[in-house]
Amino acid sequence: MLRLVVIAAALLLSAGEAFAHGEEPAPPPKKETPLFPVMVVQTRKGQIFVDAKGMTLYTFDRDTSGTSSTCEGKCTERWKPLAASPDAEAKGDFTVITRSDGSKMWAYRYRPLYTSQSDHAPGDVNGFDGANLWHVAHPAF
């Protein structure tokens, strides 16, 4: 019984020292935000770009200037621009385009990137519509 009392006292003393120094447990590590919210995935039809949620990314043939998006107003209800943070910077083949409303979006080789409202799950490619000039975004080699 005496041994139990001695062990309990030793534990209380060591715990008291930890609290006396005011040490708090270390905070959990911060989640690193990716440099670009774009990933490459392999599909049956080759490699394609997807966003951080795995949703397919598309380009629009009418985006030809390399510095702006022509998908504005009602177009953005069906095609969501891949948003970039206000402090995002271009790197490599990925560029940042400022939209007419002042928001920023990501582009690949100066082609703005969008997700489609027609896609409901990662891997869907329902937004492809060659007749309307929308294409799945692929990495260039």
PDB file of C-alpha atoms in Angstrom:
ATOM      1  CA  MET A   1       0.000   0.000   0.000  1.00  0.00           C
ATOM      2  CA  LEU A   2       2.864   2.322   0.819  1.00  0.00           C
ATOM      3  CA  ARG A   3       4.254   1.742  -2.667  1.00  0.00           C
ATOM      4  CA  LEU A   4       1.005   2.902  -4.251  1.00  0.00           C
ATOM      5  CA  VAL A   5       1.019   6.094  -2.197  1.00  0.00           C
ATOM      6  CA  VAL A   6       4.639   6.816  -3.174  1.00  0.00           C
ATOM      7  CA  ILE A   7       3.899   6.198  -6.876  1.00  0.00           C
ATOM      8  CA  ALA A   8       0.774   8.388  -6.752  1.00  0.00           C
ATOM      9  CA  ALA A   9       2.726  11.187  -5.021  1.00  0.00           C
ATOM     10  CA  ALA A  10       5.498  10.987  -7.630  1.00  0.00           C
ATOM     11  CA  LEU A  11       2.965  11.218 -10.459  1.00  0.00           C
ATOM     12  CA  LEU A  12       1.257  14.215  -8.872  1.00  0.00           C
ATOM     13  CA  LEU A  13       4.571  16.000  -8.392  1.00  0.00           C
ATOM     14  CA  SER A  14       5.661  15.427 -12.004  1.00  0.00           C
ATOM     15  CA  ALA A  15       2.262  16.563 -13.284  1.00  0.00           C
ATOM     16  CA  GLY A  16       2.406  19.626 -11.038  1.00  0.00           C
ATOM     17  CA  GLU A  17       5.774  20.629 -12.507  1.00  0.00           C
ATOM     18  CA  ALA A  18       4.391  20.482 -16.026  1.00  0.00           C
ATOM     19  CA  PHE A  19       1.495  22.748 -15.059  1.00  0.00           C
ATOM     20  CA  ALA A  20       3.738  25.080 -13.079  1.00  0.00           C
ATOM     21  CA  HIS A  21       5.798  25.875 -16.185  1.00  0.00           C
ATOM     22  CA  GLY A  22       2.640  26.862 -18.020  1.00  0.00           C
ATOM     23  CA  GLU A  23       3.469  24.651 -20.955  1.00  0.00           C
ATOM     24  CA  GLU A  24       0.578  24.014 -23.253  1.00  0.00           C
ATOM     25  CA  PRO A  25       0.415  21.177 -25.712  1.00  0.00           C
ATOM     26  CA  ALA A  26       1.762  22.009 -29.141  1.00  0.00           C
ATOM     27  CA  PRO A  27      -0.921  23.122 -31.616  1.00  0.00           C
ATOM     28  CA  PRO A  28      -1.731  20.711 -34.423  1.00  0.00           C
ATOM     29  CA  PRO A  29       0.327  21.268 -37.563  1.00  0.00           C
ATOM     30  CA  LYS A  30      -1.208  23.689 -40.038  1.00  0.00           C
ATOM     31  CA  LYS A  31      -2.622  22.193 -43.168  1.00  0.00           C
ATOM     32  CA  GLU A  32      -0.461  23.210 -46.074  1.00  0.00           C
ATOM     33  CA  THR A  33      -2.418  24.810 -48.864  1.00  0.00           C
ATOM     34  CA  PRO A  34      -1.281  23.567 -52.242  1.00  0.00           C
ATOM     35  CA  LEU A  35       0.630  25.983 -54.447  1.00  0.00           C
ATOM     36  CA  PHE A  36      -1.923  25.388 -57.190  1.00  0.00           C
ATOM     37  CA  PRO A  37      -5.398  23.978 -56.673  1.00  0.00           C
ATOM     38  CA  VAL A  38      -4.899  21.762 -59.732  1.00  0.00           C
ATOM     39  CA  MET A  39      -3.949  18.098 -59.897  1.00  0.00           C
ATOM     40  CA  VAL A  40      -3.346  15.734 -62.798  1.00  0.00           C
ATOM     41  CA  VAL A  41      -5.227  12.431 -62.805  1.00  0.00           C
ATOM     42  CA  GLN A  42      -5.058   9.497 -65.170  1.00  0.00           C
ATOM     43  CA  THR A  43      -8.305   8.504 -66.911  1.00  0.00           C
ATOM     44  CA  ARG A  44      -9.208   6.085 -69.697  1.00  0.00           C
ATOM     45  CA  LYS A  45      -8.781   8.976 -72.108  1.00  0.00           C
ATOM     46  CA  GLY A  46      -5.424  10.108 -70.763  1.00  0.00           C
ATOM     47  CA  GLN A  47      -4.315  12.652 -68.196  1.00  0.00           C
ATOM     48  CA  ILE A  48      -6.651  15.493 -67.273  1.00  0.00           C
ATOM     49  CA  PHE A  49      -6.656  18.393 -64.844  1.00  0.00           C
ATOM     50  CA  VAL A  50      -8.948  18.328 -61.808  1.00  0.00           C
ATOM     51  CA  ASP A  51      -9.453  20.756 -58.941  1.00  0.00           C
ATOM     52  CA  ALA A  52      -8.687  19.994 -55.286  1.00  0.00           C
ATOM     53  CA  LYS A  53     -12.059  18.203 -54.962  1.00  0.00           C
ATOM     54  CA  GLY A  54     -11.322  15.968 -57.966  1.00  0.00           C
ATOM     55  CA  MET A  55     -13.738  17.764 -60.274  1.00  0.00           C
ATOM     56  CA  THR A  56     -12.780  17.951 -63.952  1.00  0.00           C
ATOM     57  CA  LEU A  57     -11.450  21.265 -65.250  1.00  0.00           C
ATOM     58  CA  TYR A  58     -12.347  22.709 -68.635  1.00  0.00           C
ATOM     59  CA  THR A  59     -11.167  25.381 -71.066  1.00  0.00           C
ATOM     60  CA  PHE A  60     -13.291  27.569 -73.331  1.00  0.00           C
ATOM     61  CA  ASP A  61     -12.225  28.142 -76.945  1.00  0.00           C
ATOM     62  CA  ARG A  62     -13.441  31.762 -76.871  1.00  0.00           C
ATOM     63  CA  ASP A  63     -10.861  32.629 -74.182  1.00  0.00           C
ATOM     64  CA  THR A  64      -8.204  33.701 -76.661  1.00  0.00           C
ATOM     65  CA  SER A  65      -6.624  36.846 -75.240  1.00  0.00           C
ATOM     66  CA  GLY A  66      -4.539  35.094 -72.607  1.00  0.00           C
ATOM     67  CA  THR A  67      -5.290  37.851 -70.115  1.00  0.00           C
ATOM     68  CA  SER A  68      -9.046  37.674 -69.550  1.00  0.00           C
ATOM     69  CA  SER A  69     -12.052  35.377 -69.367  1.00  0.00           C
ATOM     70  CA  THR A  70     -14.952  35.710 -71.798  1.00  0.00           C
ATOM     71  CA  CYS A  71     -17.225  33.612 -69.570  1.00  0.00           C
ATOM     72  CA  GLU A  72     -19.119  36.298 -67.661  1.00  0.00           C
ATOM     73  CA  GLY A  73     -22.625  36.761 -66.240  1.00  0.00           C
ATOM     74  CA  LYS A  74     -24.971  33.837 -66.987  1.00  0.00           C
ATOM     75  CA  CYS A  75     -22.059  31.799 -68.314  1.00  0.00           C
ATOM     76  CA  THR A  76     -20.604  31.584 -64.794  1.00  0.00           C
ATOM     77  CA  GLU A  77     -23.817  29.951 -63.552  1.00  0.00           C
ATOM     78  CA  ARG A  78     -22.930  26.838 -65.577  1.00  0.00           C
ATOM     79  CA  TRP A  79     -19.154  27.241 -65.673  1.00  0.00           C
ATOM     80  CA  LYS A  80     -17.486  28.156 -62.378  1.00  0.00           C
ATOM     81  CA  PRO A  81     -14.106  29.894 -62.747  1.00  0.00           C
ATOM     82  CA  LEU A  82     -11.322  28.167 -60.790  1.00  0.00           C
ATOM     83  CA  ALA A  83     -10.842  30.867 -58.158  1.00  0.00           C
ATOM     84  CA  ALA A  84      -7.378  32.087 -57.174  1.00  0.00           C
ATOM     85  CA  SER A  85      -6.592  33.941 -53.972  1.00  0.00           C
ATOM     86  CA  PRO A  86      -5.955  37.685 -54.258  1.00  0.00           C
ATOM     87  CA  ASP A  87      -2.245  37.126 -53.600  1.00  0.00           C
ATOM     88  CA  ALA A  88      -1.855  34.157 -55.992  1.00  0.00           C
ATOM     89  CA  GLU A  89       1.128  34.381 -58.319  1.00  0.00           C
ATOM     90  CA  ALA A  90       1.852  32.795 -61.666  1.00  0.00           C
ATOM     91  CA  LYS A  91       4.388  29.999 -61.748  1.00  0.00           C
ATOM     92  CA  GLY A  92       5.428  27.848 -64.666  1.00  0.00           C
ATOM     93  CA  ASP A  93       2.528  27.104 -66.994  1.00  0.00           C
ATOM     94  CA  PHE A  94      -0.033  28.308 -64.441  1.00  0.00           C
ATOM     95  CA  THR A  95      -1.045  31.945 -64.647  1.00  0.00           C
ATOM     96  CA  VAL A  96      -3.505  34.127 -62.770  1.00  0.00           C
ATOM     97  CA  ILE A  97      -6.113  36.117 -64.668  1.00  0.00           C
ATOM     98  CA  THR A  98      -8.017  39.063 -63.217  1.00  0.00           C
ATOM     99  CA  ARG A  99     -11.708  38.885 -64.122  1.00  0.00           C
ATOM    100  CA  SER A 100     -13.864  41.897 -64.982  1.00  0.00           C
ATOM    101  CA  ASP A 101     -15.281  41.931 -61.415  1.00  0.00           C
ATOM    102  CA  GLY A 102     -11.757  42.118 -59.963  1.00  0.00           C
ATOM    103  CA  SER A 103     -11.671  38.498 -58.746  1.00  0.00           C
ATOM    104  CA  LYS A 104      -8.828  36.254 -59.803  1.00  0.00           C
ATOM    105  CA  MET A 105      -8.850  32.851 -61.428  1.00  0.00           C
ATOM    106  CA  TRP A 106      -6.310  30.228 -62.449  1.00  0.00           C
ATOM    107  CA  ALA A 107      -5.331  29.570 -66.029  1.00  0.00           C
ATOM    108  CA  TYR A 108      -3.113  26.979 -67.659  1.00  0.00           C
ATOM    109  CA  ARG A 109      -0.899  28.334 -70.418  1.00  0.00           C
ATOM    110  CA  TYR A 110      -3.046  31.486 -70.386  1.00  0.00           C
ATOM    111  CA  ARG A 111      -6.283  29.485 -70.857  1.00  0.00           C
ATOM    112  CA  PRO A 112      -8.727  30.121 -67.971  1.00  0.00           C
ATOM    113  CA  LEU A 113      -9.837  26.993 -66.081  1.00  0.00           C
ATOM    114  CA  TYR A 114     -13.440  26.250 -65.106  1.00  0.00           C
ATOM    115  CA  THR A 115     -15.487  23.506 -63.467  1.00  0.00           C
ATOM    116  CA  SER A 116     -18.838  22.470 -64.908  1.00  0.00           C
ATOM    117  CA  GLN A 117     -22.162  22.513 -63.100  1.00  0.00           C
ATOM    118  CA  SER A 118     -23.010  19.373 -65.122  1.00  0.00           C
ATOM    119  CA  ASP A 119     -20.389  17.355 -63.234  1.00  0.00           C
ATOM    120  CA  HIS A 120     -21.759  15.945 -59.985  1.00  0.00           C
ATOM    121  CA  ALA A 121     -18.939  13.678 -58.820  1.00  0.00           C
ATOM    122  CA  PRO A 122     -15.168  13.501 -59.196  1.00  0.00           C
ATOM    123  CA  GLY A 123     -14.284  11.996 -62.557  1.00  0.00           C
ATOM    124  CA  ASP A 124     -17.432  13.201 -64.350  1.00  0.00           C
ATOM    125  CA  VAL A 125     -16.779  14.810 -67.740  1.00  0.00           C
ATOM    126  CA  ASN A 126     -20.330  15.916 -68.534  1.00  0.00           C
ATOM    127  CA  GLY A 127     -19.154  19.426 -69.302  1.00  0.00           C
ATOM    128  CA  PHE A 128     -17.330  18.427 -72.493  1.00  0.00           C
ATOM    129  CA  ASP A 129     -19.206  19.990 -75.362  1.00  0.00           C
ATOM    130  CA  GLY A 130     -17.087  20.315 -78.478  1.00  0.00           C
ATOM    131  CA  ALA A 131     -19.959  21.975 -80.365  1.00  0.00           C
ATOM    132  CA  ASN A 132     -20.071  24.762 -77.774  1.00  0.00           C
ATOM    133  CA  LEU A 133     -16.300  25.058 -77.565  1.00  0.00           C
ATOM    134  CA  TRP A 134     -15.797  23.602 -74.044  1.00  0.00           C
ATOM    135  CA  HIS A 135     -13.000  21.049 -73.631  1.00  0.00           C
ATOM    136  CA  VAL A 136     -11.523  18.967 -70.843  1.00  0.00           C
ATOM    137  CA  ALA A 137      -8.233  20.569 -69.738  1.00  0.00           C
ATOM    138  CA  HIS A 138      -5.175  18.380 -70.371  1.00  0.00           C
ATOM    139  CA  PRO A 139      -1.550  18.960 -69.424  1.00  0.00           C
ATOM    140  CA  ALA A 140       0.640  19.728 -72.434  1.00  0.00           C
ATOM    141  CA  PHE A 141       3.844  17.789 -72.863  1.00  0.00           C
TER     142      PHE A 141
END
